[in-house]
Coordinates of C-alpha atoms and ligand atoms in Angstrom, one line a residue:
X260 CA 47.4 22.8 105.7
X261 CA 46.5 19.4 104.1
X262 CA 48.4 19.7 101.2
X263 CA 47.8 16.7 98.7
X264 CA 50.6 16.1 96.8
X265 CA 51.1 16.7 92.7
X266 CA 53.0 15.2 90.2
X267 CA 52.8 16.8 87.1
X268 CA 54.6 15.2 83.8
X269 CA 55.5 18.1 81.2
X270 CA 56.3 16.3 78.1
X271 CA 57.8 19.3 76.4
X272 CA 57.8 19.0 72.3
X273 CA 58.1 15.0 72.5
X274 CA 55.5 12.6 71.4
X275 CA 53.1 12.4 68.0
X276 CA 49.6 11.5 68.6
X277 CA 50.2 7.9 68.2
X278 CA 53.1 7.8 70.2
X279 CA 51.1 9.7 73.1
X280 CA 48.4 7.1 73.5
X281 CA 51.0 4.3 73.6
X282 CA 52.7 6.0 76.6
X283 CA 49.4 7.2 78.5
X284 CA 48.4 3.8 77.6
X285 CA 51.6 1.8 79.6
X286 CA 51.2 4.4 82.2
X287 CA 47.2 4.4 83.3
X288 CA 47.5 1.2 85.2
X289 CA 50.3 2.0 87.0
X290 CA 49.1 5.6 87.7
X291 CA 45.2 4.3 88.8
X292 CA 47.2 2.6 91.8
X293 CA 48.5 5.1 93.3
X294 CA 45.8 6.9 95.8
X295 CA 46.0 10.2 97.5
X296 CA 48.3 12.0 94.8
X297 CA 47.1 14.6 92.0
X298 CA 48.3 13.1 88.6
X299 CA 48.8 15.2 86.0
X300 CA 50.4 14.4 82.8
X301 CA 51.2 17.2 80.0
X302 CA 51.7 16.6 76.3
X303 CA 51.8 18.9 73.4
X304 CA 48.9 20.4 72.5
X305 CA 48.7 18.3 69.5
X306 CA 48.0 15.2 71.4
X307 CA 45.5 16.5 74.1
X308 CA 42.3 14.8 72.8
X309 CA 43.7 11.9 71.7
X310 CA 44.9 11.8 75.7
X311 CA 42.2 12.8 76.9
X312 CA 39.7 10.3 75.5
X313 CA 42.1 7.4 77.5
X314 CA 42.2 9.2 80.2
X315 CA 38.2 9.4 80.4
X316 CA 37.1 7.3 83.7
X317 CA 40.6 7.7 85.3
X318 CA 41.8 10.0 88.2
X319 CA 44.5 11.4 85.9
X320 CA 44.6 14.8 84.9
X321 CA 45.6 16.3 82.2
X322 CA 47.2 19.8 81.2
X323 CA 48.6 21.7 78.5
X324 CA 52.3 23.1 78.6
X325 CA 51.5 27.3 77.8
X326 CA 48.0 29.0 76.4
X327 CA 47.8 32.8 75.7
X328 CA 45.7 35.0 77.6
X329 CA 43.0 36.2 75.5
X330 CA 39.3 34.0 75.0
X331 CA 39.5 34.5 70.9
X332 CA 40.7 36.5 68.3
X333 CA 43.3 37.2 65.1
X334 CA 46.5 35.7 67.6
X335 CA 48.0 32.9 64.7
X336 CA 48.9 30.1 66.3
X337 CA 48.0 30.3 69.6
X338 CA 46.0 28.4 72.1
X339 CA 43.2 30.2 74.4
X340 CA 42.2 29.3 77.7
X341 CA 38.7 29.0 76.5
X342 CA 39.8 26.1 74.0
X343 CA 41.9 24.4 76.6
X344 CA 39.0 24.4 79.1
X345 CA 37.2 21.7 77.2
X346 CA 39.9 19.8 76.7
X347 CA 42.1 19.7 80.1
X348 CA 41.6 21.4 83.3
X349 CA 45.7 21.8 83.8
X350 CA 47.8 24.1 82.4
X351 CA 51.9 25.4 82.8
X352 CA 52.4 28.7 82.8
X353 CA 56.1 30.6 82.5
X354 CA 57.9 27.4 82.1
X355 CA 61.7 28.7 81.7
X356 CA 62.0 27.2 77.9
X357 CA 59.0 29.8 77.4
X358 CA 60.9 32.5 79.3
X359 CA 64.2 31.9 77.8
X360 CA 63.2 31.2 74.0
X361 CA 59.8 32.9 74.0
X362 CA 60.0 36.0 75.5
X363 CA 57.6 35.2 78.1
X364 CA 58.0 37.3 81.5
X365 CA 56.3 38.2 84.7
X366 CA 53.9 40.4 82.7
X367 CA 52.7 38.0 80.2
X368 CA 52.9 35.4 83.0
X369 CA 50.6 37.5 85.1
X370 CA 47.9 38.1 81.8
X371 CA 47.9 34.1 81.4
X372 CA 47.6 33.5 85.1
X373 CA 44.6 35.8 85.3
X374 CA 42.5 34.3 82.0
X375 CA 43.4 30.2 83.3
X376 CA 42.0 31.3 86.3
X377 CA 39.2 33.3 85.0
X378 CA 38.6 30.0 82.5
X379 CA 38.1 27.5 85.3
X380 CA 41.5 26.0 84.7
X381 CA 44.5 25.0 87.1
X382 CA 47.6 27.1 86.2
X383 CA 51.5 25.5 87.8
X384 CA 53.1 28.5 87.6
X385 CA 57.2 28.1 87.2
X386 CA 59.7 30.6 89.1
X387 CA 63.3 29.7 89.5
X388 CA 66.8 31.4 89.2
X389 CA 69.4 31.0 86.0
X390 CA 72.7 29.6 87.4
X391 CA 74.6 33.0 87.1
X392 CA 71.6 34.3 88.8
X393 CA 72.1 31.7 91.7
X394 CA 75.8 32.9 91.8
X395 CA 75.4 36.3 92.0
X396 CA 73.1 35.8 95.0
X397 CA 69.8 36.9 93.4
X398 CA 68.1 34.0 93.8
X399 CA 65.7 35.7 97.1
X400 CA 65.0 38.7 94.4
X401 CA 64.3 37.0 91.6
X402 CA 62.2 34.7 92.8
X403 CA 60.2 37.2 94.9
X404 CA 59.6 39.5 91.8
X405 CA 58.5 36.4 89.6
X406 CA 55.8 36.1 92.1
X407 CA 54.6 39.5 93.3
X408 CA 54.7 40.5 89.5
X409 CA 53.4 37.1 88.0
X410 CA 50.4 37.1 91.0
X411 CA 50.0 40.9 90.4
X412 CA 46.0 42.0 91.3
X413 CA 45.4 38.4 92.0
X414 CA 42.6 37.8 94.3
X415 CA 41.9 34.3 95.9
X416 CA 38.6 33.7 96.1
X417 CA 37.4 30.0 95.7
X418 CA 39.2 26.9 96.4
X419 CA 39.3 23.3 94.4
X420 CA 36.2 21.3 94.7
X421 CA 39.3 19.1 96.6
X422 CA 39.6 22.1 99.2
X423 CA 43.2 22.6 97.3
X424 CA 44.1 26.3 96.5
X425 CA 43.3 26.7 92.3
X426 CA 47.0 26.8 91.7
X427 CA 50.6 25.8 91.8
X428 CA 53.9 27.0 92.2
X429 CA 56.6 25.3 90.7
X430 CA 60.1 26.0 91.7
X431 CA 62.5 24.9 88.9
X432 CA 66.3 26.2 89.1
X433 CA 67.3 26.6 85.7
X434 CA 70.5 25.3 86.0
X435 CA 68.7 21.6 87.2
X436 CA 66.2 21.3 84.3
X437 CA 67.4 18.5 81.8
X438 CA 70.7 18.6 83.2
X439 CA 70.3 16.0 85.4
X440 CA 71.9 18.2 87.9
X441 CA 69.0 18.2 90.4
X442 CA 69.2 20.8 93.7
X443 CA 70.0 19.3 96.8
X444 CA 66.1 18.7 98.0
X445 CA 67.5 20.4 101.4
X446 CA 68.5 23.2 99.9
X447 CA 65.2 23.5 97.5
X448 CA 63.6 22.9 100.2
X449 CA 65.0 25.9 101.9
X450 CA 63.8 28.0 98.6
X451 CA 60.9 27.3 98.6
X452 CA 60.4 27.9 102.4
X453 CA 62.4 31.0 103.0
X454 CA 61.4 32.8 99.8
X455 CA 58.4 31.2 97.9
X456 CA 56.0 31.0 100.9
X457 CA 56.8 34.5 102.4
X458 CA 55.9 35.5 99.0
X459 CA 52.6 33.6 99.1
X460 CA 52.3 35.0 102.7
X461 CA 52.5 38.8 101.8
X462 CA 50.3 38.3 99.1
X463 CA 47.4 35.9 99.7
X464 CA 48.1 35.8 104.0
X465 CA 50.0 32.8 105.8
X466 CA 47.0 30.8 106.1
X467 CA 46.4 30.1 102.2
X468 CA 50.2 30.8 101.8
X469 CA 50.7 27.6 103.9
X470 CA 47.8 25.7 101.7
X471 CA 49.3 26.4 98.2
X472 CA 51.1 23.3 96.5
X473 CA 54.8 24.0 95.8
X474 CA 56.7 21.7 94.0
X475 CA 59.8 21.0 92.8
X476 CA 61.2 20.3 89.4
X477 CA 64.7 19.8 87.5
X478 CA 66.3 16.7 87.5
X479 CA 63.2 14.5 89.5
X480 CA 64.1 10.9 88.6
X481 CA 62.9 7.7 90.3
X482 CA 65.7 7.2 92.3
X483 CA 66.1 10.7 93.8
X484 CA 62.3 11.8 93.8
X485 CA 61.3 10.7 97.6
X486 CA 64.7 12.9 99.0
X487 CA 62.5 16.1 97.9
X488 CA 58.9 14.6 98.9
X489 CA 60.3 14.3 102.3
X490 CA 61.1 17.6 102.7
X491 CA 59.0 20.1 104.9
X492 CA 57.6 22.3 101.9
X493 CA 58.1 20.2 99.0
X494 CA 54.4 19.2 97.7
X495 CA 55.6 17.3 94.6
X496 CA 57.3 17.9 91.5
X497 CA 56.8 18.9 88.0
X498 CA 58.9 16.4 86.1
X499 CA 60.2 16.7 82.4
X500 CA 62.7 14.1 81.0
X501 CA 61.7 10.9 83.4
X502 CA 57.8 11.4 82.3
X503 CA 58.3 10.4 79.0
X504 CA 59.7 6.8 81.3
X505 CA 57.0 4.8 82.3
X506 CA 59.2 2.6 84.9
X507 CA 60.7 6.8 85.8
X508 CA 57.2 8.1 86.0
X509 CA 55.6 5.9 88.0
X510 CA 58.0 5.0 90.9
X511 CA 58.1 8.8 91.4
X512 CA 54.4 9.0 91.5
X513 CA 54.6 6.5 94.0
X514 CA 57.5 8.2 96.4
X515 CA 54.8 10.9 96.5
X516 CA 52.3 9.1 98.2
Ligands
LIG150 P1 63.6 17.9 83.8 O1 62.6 19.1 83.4 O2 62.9 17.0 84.7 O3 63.9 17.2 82.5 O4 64.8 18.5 84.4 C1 61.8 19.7 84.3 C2 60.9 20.7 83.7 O5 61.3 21.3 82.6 O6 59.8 21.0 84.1

């Protein structure tokens, strides 16, 4: 097993270049003191260099928010995997915002899976239920087909210089993202154990099933972070709104460890 926790800060569409450095900036001591936890902040693409050159020397990752599957080509406004591998080694893939107001689905989430992978990079790959799906009881078969179709022809075959498996799941009920209407951690917990793993488990087998990062994300603030990081299969979260909060970010880093 020896999963090592992640925290991963998506900072959605917030921040201009300048603004990003003063954040990353407050946030790098902080972050440097926390040991035995994978840091991994997130800002728009816009702001990845300028993020990247503070970062230099640090232990902090850094990742990009979506990319598009192919290496190069006539694709206007899109970011490939091959660009983002010299700038971050990180990337989300299928956040819901891209699902709901993108179009994005288990198909293209499988294509971008495949090239990050293929690119050297580190996908966090987001599943989760919308409310009415959660109320209609469909959380166990949605969440099951966003894996088995987003891992489709997926085969496993190196590991992280860390000994980590080369990606991450995120589980992110719609209904808790931004809301501030976090799941109970017990019954996240509970997802993630009864339906994300044995979907790992048929896939990859229960041994690298039981060595892939899950974490948790809606609604992760300081003061509620540690109730999820306690529980059983909870590796971590991927944290929107509190990241952009140094004295959010950092205590939550910190329940991690
Ligand atoms: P939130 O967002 O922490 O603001 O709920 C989480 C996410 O969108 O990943």
């Amino acid at each position: 097993m020896n999963r090592i926790p992640m925290v991963a800060g998506n900072w959605k569409m917030y921040k201009n270049i300048s603004e990003a450095r003063h954040l990353v900036s407050e946030m790098i001591p902080g972050l440097q003191m926390v040991e035995n936890v994978e840091k991994v902040i997130c800002p728009p693409f816009t702001a990845l260099l300028a993020v990247r050159a503070l970062l230099e020397g640090s232990d902090i990752g850094l990742g990009a928010q979506d990319m598009y599957w192919e290496s190069a080509g006539a694709f206007t406004g899109e970011i490939s995997p091959l660009m983002l591998s010299e700038l971050c080694h990180y990337v989300i893939i299928g956040h819901s915002e891209r699902r709901s107001y993108f179009g994005e689905t288990n198909q293209t989430v499988n294509k971008k899976l495949h090239a990050a992978l293929s690119h050297g990079l580190f996908p966090i790959v987001c599943v989760g239920e919308t409310l009415e799906e959660n109320q209609a009881h469909k959380t166990h078969q949605v969440i099951t087909s966003q894996l088995h179709e987003g891992f489709q022809a997926l085969v496993l075959d190196r590991v992280e210089d860390n000994g980590q498996v080369p990606f991450a799941i995120a589980y992110e009920p719609v209904w808790a993202i931004g809301t501030g209407q976090a799941a109970s951690p017990e019954g996240a917990n509970t997802v993630v154990k009864e339906i994300v793993r044995p979907a790992l488990t048929d896939m990859f087998g229960e041994k690298l099933a039981s060595m892939t990062r899950v974490l948790y994300g809606g609604s992760v603030k300081a003061n509620n972070a540690v109730d999820f990081f306690v529980q059983s299969d909870i590796d971590g979260a991927l944290v929107g709104g509190a990241c952009l909060k140094v004295e959010e970010f950092i205590p939550i880093v910190q329940a991690a460890a």
